[in-house]
Amino acid sequence: MTVTAYTKSVGEVAAESGVAASAVRFYEQHGVITAVRTQGDQRRFDDSAACRIRVAKVAQRVGLTIREIADIFAALPPDPQPADWGRVADTLVAEAEARAAALRTHLAAMCSGARLCDLA
Amino acid sequence: MTVTAYTKSVGEVAAESGVAASAVRFYEQHGVITAVRTQGDQRRFDDSAACRIRVAKVAQRVGLTIREIADIFAALPPDPQPADWGRVADTLVAEAEARAAALRTHLAAMCSGARLCDLA
DNA sequence: GCTTGACATCAACAATGGTTGAACGTCGAG
DNA sequence: CTCGACGTTCAACCATTGTTGATGTCAAGC
């Protein structure tokens, strides 16, 4: 059993995930990613950090907040396996499609029938 | 040909759309709804205002910004007809589903193949 | 072992999407 | 005509999602 490796600095994660270093720190503060600290108080992330950030960025596009994303990621174990990522992906896609479906339903309800969105 | 009736006050639109009066003013400032002014400088909205706001609220849930929603509403004529609302609804649903599809695609790309989201 | 770049914290700023409060104007029912 | 409910503007404030800059520390290469 391999122990999870916390080896990556803020800058490395930033480069891998395509966001600014300040954003990496922000995401850590808000529970999207987690870090351990070195003796000198520097953050060290594991390999999943960059992935989490890339997933978070696409999830934000469908209206999920940082908090919601962090909550979904809470189901990920340290050193997540393919199946773990698959479940998270399914959860995110399901949420996105539920919102799209809700939009469709609301619009259909508003624009149907005699009243047409409460317009005469 | 009926002339569009601008008869509703901020409070009436707020009550009909289920948002605060401050939000109604905010939406007007940002082009989601439009108003004429009375002699005494009070806003008067037509019947579509409450509908626009209700649609805007559900659209926000799928990640559209106020600006994007206002842009889509820009296609609505004054005194919109059912077909006009239908086109707006189609645009919104298409946008929502495009975002959901993008999420699905990105996640599939990240989580597929040998590398699995760049994890070993 | 010293320098230099990357890291640390903290506060301030920015944009989005509003809410709240102060101070004042309008409108319609009595 | 007056009174209260509702309207007006403006500035300040809140949360979210970050960025920027000041100031200071750490660590890796020379």
Coordinates of C-alpha atoms (C1' of nucleotides) in Angstrom, one line a residue:
Chain A
M1 CA 0.0 0.0 0.0
T2 CA 1.5 3.3 -1.2
V3 CA 1.3 6.2 1.1
T4 CA -0.1 9.3 -0.5
A5 CA 2.7 11.6 -1.7
Y6 CA 2.3 15.3 -0.8
T7 CA 5.1 16.6 -2.9
K8 CA 3.8 19.5 -5.0
S9 CA 4.2 23.1 -4.3
V10 CA 1.7 25.8 -4.9
G11 CA 3.5 26.9 -8.1
E12 CA 3.6 23.3 -9.5
V13 CA -0.1 22.8 -8.9
A14 CA -0.8 26.2 -10.4
A15 CA 1.2 25.3 -13.5
E16 CA -0.5 21.9 -13.8
S17 CA -4.0 23.1 -13.4
G18 CA -3.7 26.3 -15.4
V19 CA -4.7 28.7 -12.6
A20 CA -2.8 31.4 -10.7
A21 CA -0.9 30.5 -7.5
S22 CA -3.3 32.8 -5.6
A23 CA -6.2 30.7 -6.8
V24 CA -4.5 27.5 -5.6
R25 CA -4.3 29.1 -2.1
F26 CA -7.9 30.2 -2.4
Y27 CA -9.1 26.7 -3.3
E28 CA -7.2 25.3 -0.4
Q29 CA -8.8 27.8 2.0
H30 CA -12.2 26.7 0.7
G31 CA -11.7 23.0 0.9
V32 CA -11.5 22.2 -2.8
I33 CA -8.0 20.9 -2.3
T34 CA -6.1 19.9 0.8
A35 CA -2.4 20.3 1.7
V36 CA 0.1 19.4 4.3
R37 CA 2.8 21.8 5.5
T38 CA 6.5 21.5 5.4
Q39 CA 8.7 22.4 8.3
G40 CA 9.0 25.9 6.8
D41 CA 5.2 26.2 6.6
Q42 CA 5.0 25.7 2.9
R43 CA 2.0 23.9 1.3
R44 CA 2.6 20.5 -0.3
F45 CA -0.2 19.0 -2.4
D46 CA -0.7 15.5 -3.7
D47 CA -1.3 14.6 -7.4
S48 CA -5.1 14.9 -7.2
A49 CA -4.9 18.7 -6.5
A50 CA -4.4 19.8 -10.0
C51 CA -7.1 17.5 -11.2
R52 CA -9.6 18.7 -8.6
I53 CA -8.9 22.3 -9.8
R54 CA -9.4 21.5 -13.4
V55 CA -12.7 19.7 -12.6
A56 CA -13.8 22.5 -10.4
K57 CA -13.3 25.0 -13.2
V58 CA -15.6 23.2 -15.6
A59 CA -18.1 22.6 -12.8
Q60 CA -18.3 26.3 -12.1
R61 CA -19.4 26.9 -15.7
V62 CA -22.6 25.0 -15.0
G63 CA -23.5 27.0 -11.9
L64 CA -21.9 25.1 -9.1
T65 CA -20.4 27.1 -6.4
I66 CA -17.0 26.5 -4.8
R67 CA -18.7 25.2 -1.7
E68 CA -20.9 22.8 -3.6
I69 CA -17.9 21.5 -5.5
A70 CA -15.9 21.1 -2.3
D71 CA -18.8 19.1 -0.8
I72 CA -18.8 16.8 -3.8
F73 CA -15.1 16.4 -3.6
A74 CA -15.5 15.5 0.1
A75 CA -16.5 12.0 -1.2
L76 CA -13.0 11.5 -2.7
P77 CA -10.6 9.5 -0.6
P78 CA -6.9 10.6 -0.4
D79 CA -5.1 9.2 -3.5
P80 CA -8.4 8.8 -5.4
Q81 CA -8.7 5.9 -7.9
P82 CA -10.3 5.9 -11.3
A83 CA -13.5 4.6 -9.9
D84 CA -13.6 7.4 -7.3
W85 CA -13.1 10.0 -10.0
G86 CA -15.8 8.3 -12.0
R87 CA -18.3 8.6 -9.2
V88 CA -17.5 12.3 -8.8
A89 CA -17.8 12.9 -12.5
D90 CA -21.2 11.2 -12.5
T91 CA -22.4 13.3 -9.6
L92 CA -21.3 16.5 -11.3
V93 CA -22.9 15.5 -14.6
A94 CA -26.1 14.5 -12.9
E95 CA -26.2 17.8 -11.1
A96 CA -25.6 19.8 -14.3
E97 CA -28.2 17.9 -16.1
A98 CA -30.7 18.2 -13.3
R99 CA -30.3 22.0 -13.5
A100 CA -30.7 22.0 -17.2
A101 CA -33.8 19.9 -16.9
A102 CA -35.2 22.2 -14.2
L103 CA -34.6 25.1 -16.5
R104 CA -36.4 23.3 -19.3
T105 CA -39.3 22.4 -17.0
H106 CA -39.7 25.9 -15.6
L107 CA -39.6 27.4 -19.0
A108 CA -42.1 25.0 -20.4
A109 CA -44.4 25.6 -17.5
M110 CA -44.1 29.4 -17.8
C111 CA -44.6 29.4 -21.6
S112 CA -47.3 26.9 -21.9
G113 CA -51.1 26.9 -21.6
A114 CA -53.4 29.8 -22.0
R115 CA -51.5 32.2 -19.7
L116 CA -48.1 32.1 -21.3
C117 CA -45.9 33.2 -18.6
D118 CA -48.8 35.1 -16.9
L119 CA -49.1 37.3 -19.9
A120 CA -52.6 37.8 -21.2
Chain B
M1 CA -52.6 47.0 -32.8
T2 CA -52.4 47.3 -29.0
V3 CA -49.9 49.6 -27.6
T4 CA -47.7 48.1 -24.9
A5 CA -49.0 49.0 -21.4
Y6 CA -46.4 50.2 -19.0
T7 CA -48.6 50.1 -15.9
K8 CA -46.8 48.2 -13.1
S9 CA -44.9 49.7 -10.3
V10 CA -41.7 48.2 -8.8
G11 CA -43.7 46.7 -5.9
E12 CA -46.1 45.0 -8.2
V13 CA -43.4 43.5 -10.3
A14 CA -41.6 42.4 -7.2
A15 CA -44.6 40.7 -5.8
E16 CA -45.4 39.0 -9.1
S17 CA -41.9 37.8 -9.7
G18 CA -41.1 36.8 -6.1
V19 CA -38.0 39.0 -5.7
A20 CA -37.3 42.1 -3.6
A21 CA -38.0 45.6 -4.9
S22 CA -34.3 46.3 -4.7
A23 CA -33.7 43.4 -7.1
V24 CA -36.3 44.7 -9.5
R25 CA -34.4 48.0 -9.6
F26 CA -31.1 46.1 -10.0
Y27 CA -32.4 44.2 -13.0
E28 CA -33.6 47.3 -14.6
Q29 CA -30.2 48.9 -14.1
H30 CA -28.6 45.9 -15.8
G31 CA -30.9 45.6 -18.8
V32 CA -32.9 42.5 -17.8
I33 CA -36.1 44.5 -17.8
T34 CA -37.0 48.0 -19.1
A35 CA -39.2 50.7 -17.7
V36 CA -40.7 54.0 -18.6
R37 CA -41.0 56.8 -16.0
T38 CA -44.1 58.6 -14.8
Q39 CA -44.2 62.4 -14.4
G40 CA -43.1 61.9 -10.8
D41 CA -40.1 59.8 -12.0
Q42 CA -41.5 56.5 -10.8
R43 CA -40.8 53.3 -12.9
R44 CA -43.6 51.6 -14.8
F45 CA -43.1 48.2 -16.2
D46 CA -45.1 46.2 -18.7
D47 CA -46.4 42.7 -18.2
S48 CA -43.3 41.0 -19.4
A49 CA -41.1 42.3 -16.6
A50 CA -42.2 39.8 -14.0
C51 CA -41.8 37.0 -16.5
R52 CA -38.4 38.1 -17.5
I53 CA -37.3 38.1 -13.9
R54 CA -38.7 34.6 -13.2
V55 CA -36.9 33.3 -16.3
A56 CA -33.7 35.1 -15.3
K57 CA -33.8 33.4 -11.9
V58 CA -33.9 29.9 -13.3
A59 CA -31.3 30.8 -15.9
Q60 CA -28.9 31.9 -13.2
R61 CA -29.0 28.4 -11.7
V62 CA -27.3 27.0 -14.8
G63 CA -24.5 29.5 -14.7
L64 CA -25.7 32.3 -16.9
T65 CA -24.8 35.8 -15.8
I66 CA -27.1 38.7 -15.6
R67 CA -25.3 40.2 -18.6
E68 CA -25.8 37.0 -20.7
I69 CA -29.4 36.8 -19.7
A70 CA -29.9 40.5 -20.6
D71 CA -28.3 39.8 -24.0
I72 CA -30.6 36.9 -24.7
F73 CA -33.6 39.0 -23.7
A74 CA -32.5 41.7 -26.1
A75 CA -34.0 39.5 -28.8
L76 CA -37.4 40.0 -27.2
P77 CA -39.6 42.7 -28.8
P78 CA -41.8 44.9 -26.6
D79 CA -45.0 43.1 -25.8
P80 CA -43.5 39.7 -26.6
Q81 CA -45.7 37.0 -28.1
P82 CA -45.7 33.3 -27.3
A83 CA -43.4 32.6 -30.2
D84 CA -40.9 35.2 -29.0
W85 CA -40.8 33.6 -25.5
G86 CA -40.4 30.2 -27.2
R87 CA -37.3 31.3 -29.0
V88 CA -35.8 32.7 -25.8
A89 CA -36.6 29.5 -24.0
D90 CA -35.0 27.5 -26.7
T91 CA -31.9 29.7 -26.6
L92 CA -31.6 29.3 -22.8
V93 CA -32.2 25.6 -22.9
A94 CA -29.6 25.2 -25.6
E95 CA -27.1 27.1 -23.7
A96 CA -27.7 25.1 -20.5
E97 CA -27.4 21.9 -22.3
A98 CA -24.3 23.0 -24.1
R99 CA -22.7 23.7 -20.8
A100 CA -23.7 20.4 -19.4
A101 CA -22.4 18.7 -22.5
A102 CA -19.1 20.5 -22.1
L103 CA -18.9 19.4 -18.5
R104 CA -19.5 15.8 -19.6
T105 CA -16.9 16.0 -22.4
H106 CA -14.2 17.6 -20.2
L107 CA -14.8 15.1 -17.4
A108 CA -14.7 12.2 -19.9
A109 CA -11.5 13.4 -21.4
M110 CA -9.9 13.9 -18.0
C111 CA -11.0 10.6 -16.6
S112 CA -10.3 8.4 -19.6
G113 CA -7.3 6.7 -21.0
A114 CA -4.2 5.5 -19.2
R115 CA -3.5 8.7 -17.4
L116 CA -6.7 9.3 -15.6
C117 CA -6.8 13.0 -15.0
D118 CA -3.0 13.1 -15.1
L119 CA -2.8 10.8 -12.2
A120 CA -0.4 7.9 -12.4
Chain C
dG1 C1' 26.9 30.2 3.2
dC2 C1' 24.8 33.5 0.4
dT3 C1' 21.8 34.9 -3.0
dT4 C1' 17.5 34.6 -5.4
dG5 C1' 13.2 33.0 -6.6
dA6 C1' 9.4 30.9 -4.8
dC7 C1' 6.8 30.6 -0.7
dA8 C1' 4.1 32.7 3.5
dT9 C1' 0.5 36.0 5.5
dC10 C1' -2.5 39.9 5.4
dA11 C1' -5.0 43.7 3.7
dA12 C1' -6.9 46.0 -0.1
dC13 C1' -9.1 46.0 -4.4
dA14 C1' -12.2 44.2 -8.2
dA15 C1' -16.5 42.3 -10.4
dT16 C1' -20.9 40.0 -9.8
dG17 C1' -25.4 40.0 -7.6
dG18 C1' -27.7 41.9 -4.6
dT19 C1' -29.7 44.1 0.4
dT20 C1' -30.1 47.9 3.6
dG21 C1' -30.7 52.5 5.4
dA22 C1' -31.1 57.5 5.1
dA23 C1' -33.2 61.2 3.3
dC24 C1' -36.5 62.7 0.5
dG25 C1' -40.5 62.8 -3.3
dT26 C1' -45.1 61.0 -5.1
dC27 C1' -49.8 59.4 -5.2
dG28 C1' -54.3 58.3 -4.1
dA29 C1' -58.0 57.5 -0.5
dG30 C1' -60.4 59.8 2.9
Chain D
dC1 C1' -55.5 68.7 1.6
dT2 C1' -53.3 65.8 4.2
dC3 C1' -51.4 61.3 5.4
dG4 C1' -49.4 57.0 4.9
dA5 C1' -47.8 53.8 1.8
dC6 C1' -45.0 53.4 -1.7
dG7 C1' -41.6 55.4 -4.8
dT8 C1' -36.8 57.9 -5.7
dT9 C1' -31.5 58.1 -5.3
dC10 C1' -27.2 57.3 -3.2
dA11 C1' -23.8 55.1 -0.4
dA12 C1' -22.6 51.5 2.4
dC13 C1' -22.5 46.8 3.2
dC14 C1' -22.7 41.5 2.3
dA15 C1' -21.1 37.1 0.0
dT16 C1' -18.6 35.0 -3.8
dT17 C1' -14.5 34.4 -6.4
dG18 C1' -10.6 35.7 -6.9
dT19 C1' -6.0 39.2 -7.9
dT20 C1' -2.5 42.4 -6.3
dG21 C1' 0.9 44.3 -3.4
dA22 C1' 3.6 44.7 1.0
dT23 C1' 6.4 42.5 3.9
dG24 C1' 8.8 38.7 5.4
dT25 C1' 10.6 33.6 5.3
dC26 C1' 12.4 29.6 3.1
dA27 C1' 15.2 26.6 0.2
dA28 C1' 18.0 25.3 -3.7
dG29 C1' 21.9 26.3 -6.6
dC30 C1' 26.3 28.4 -7.0

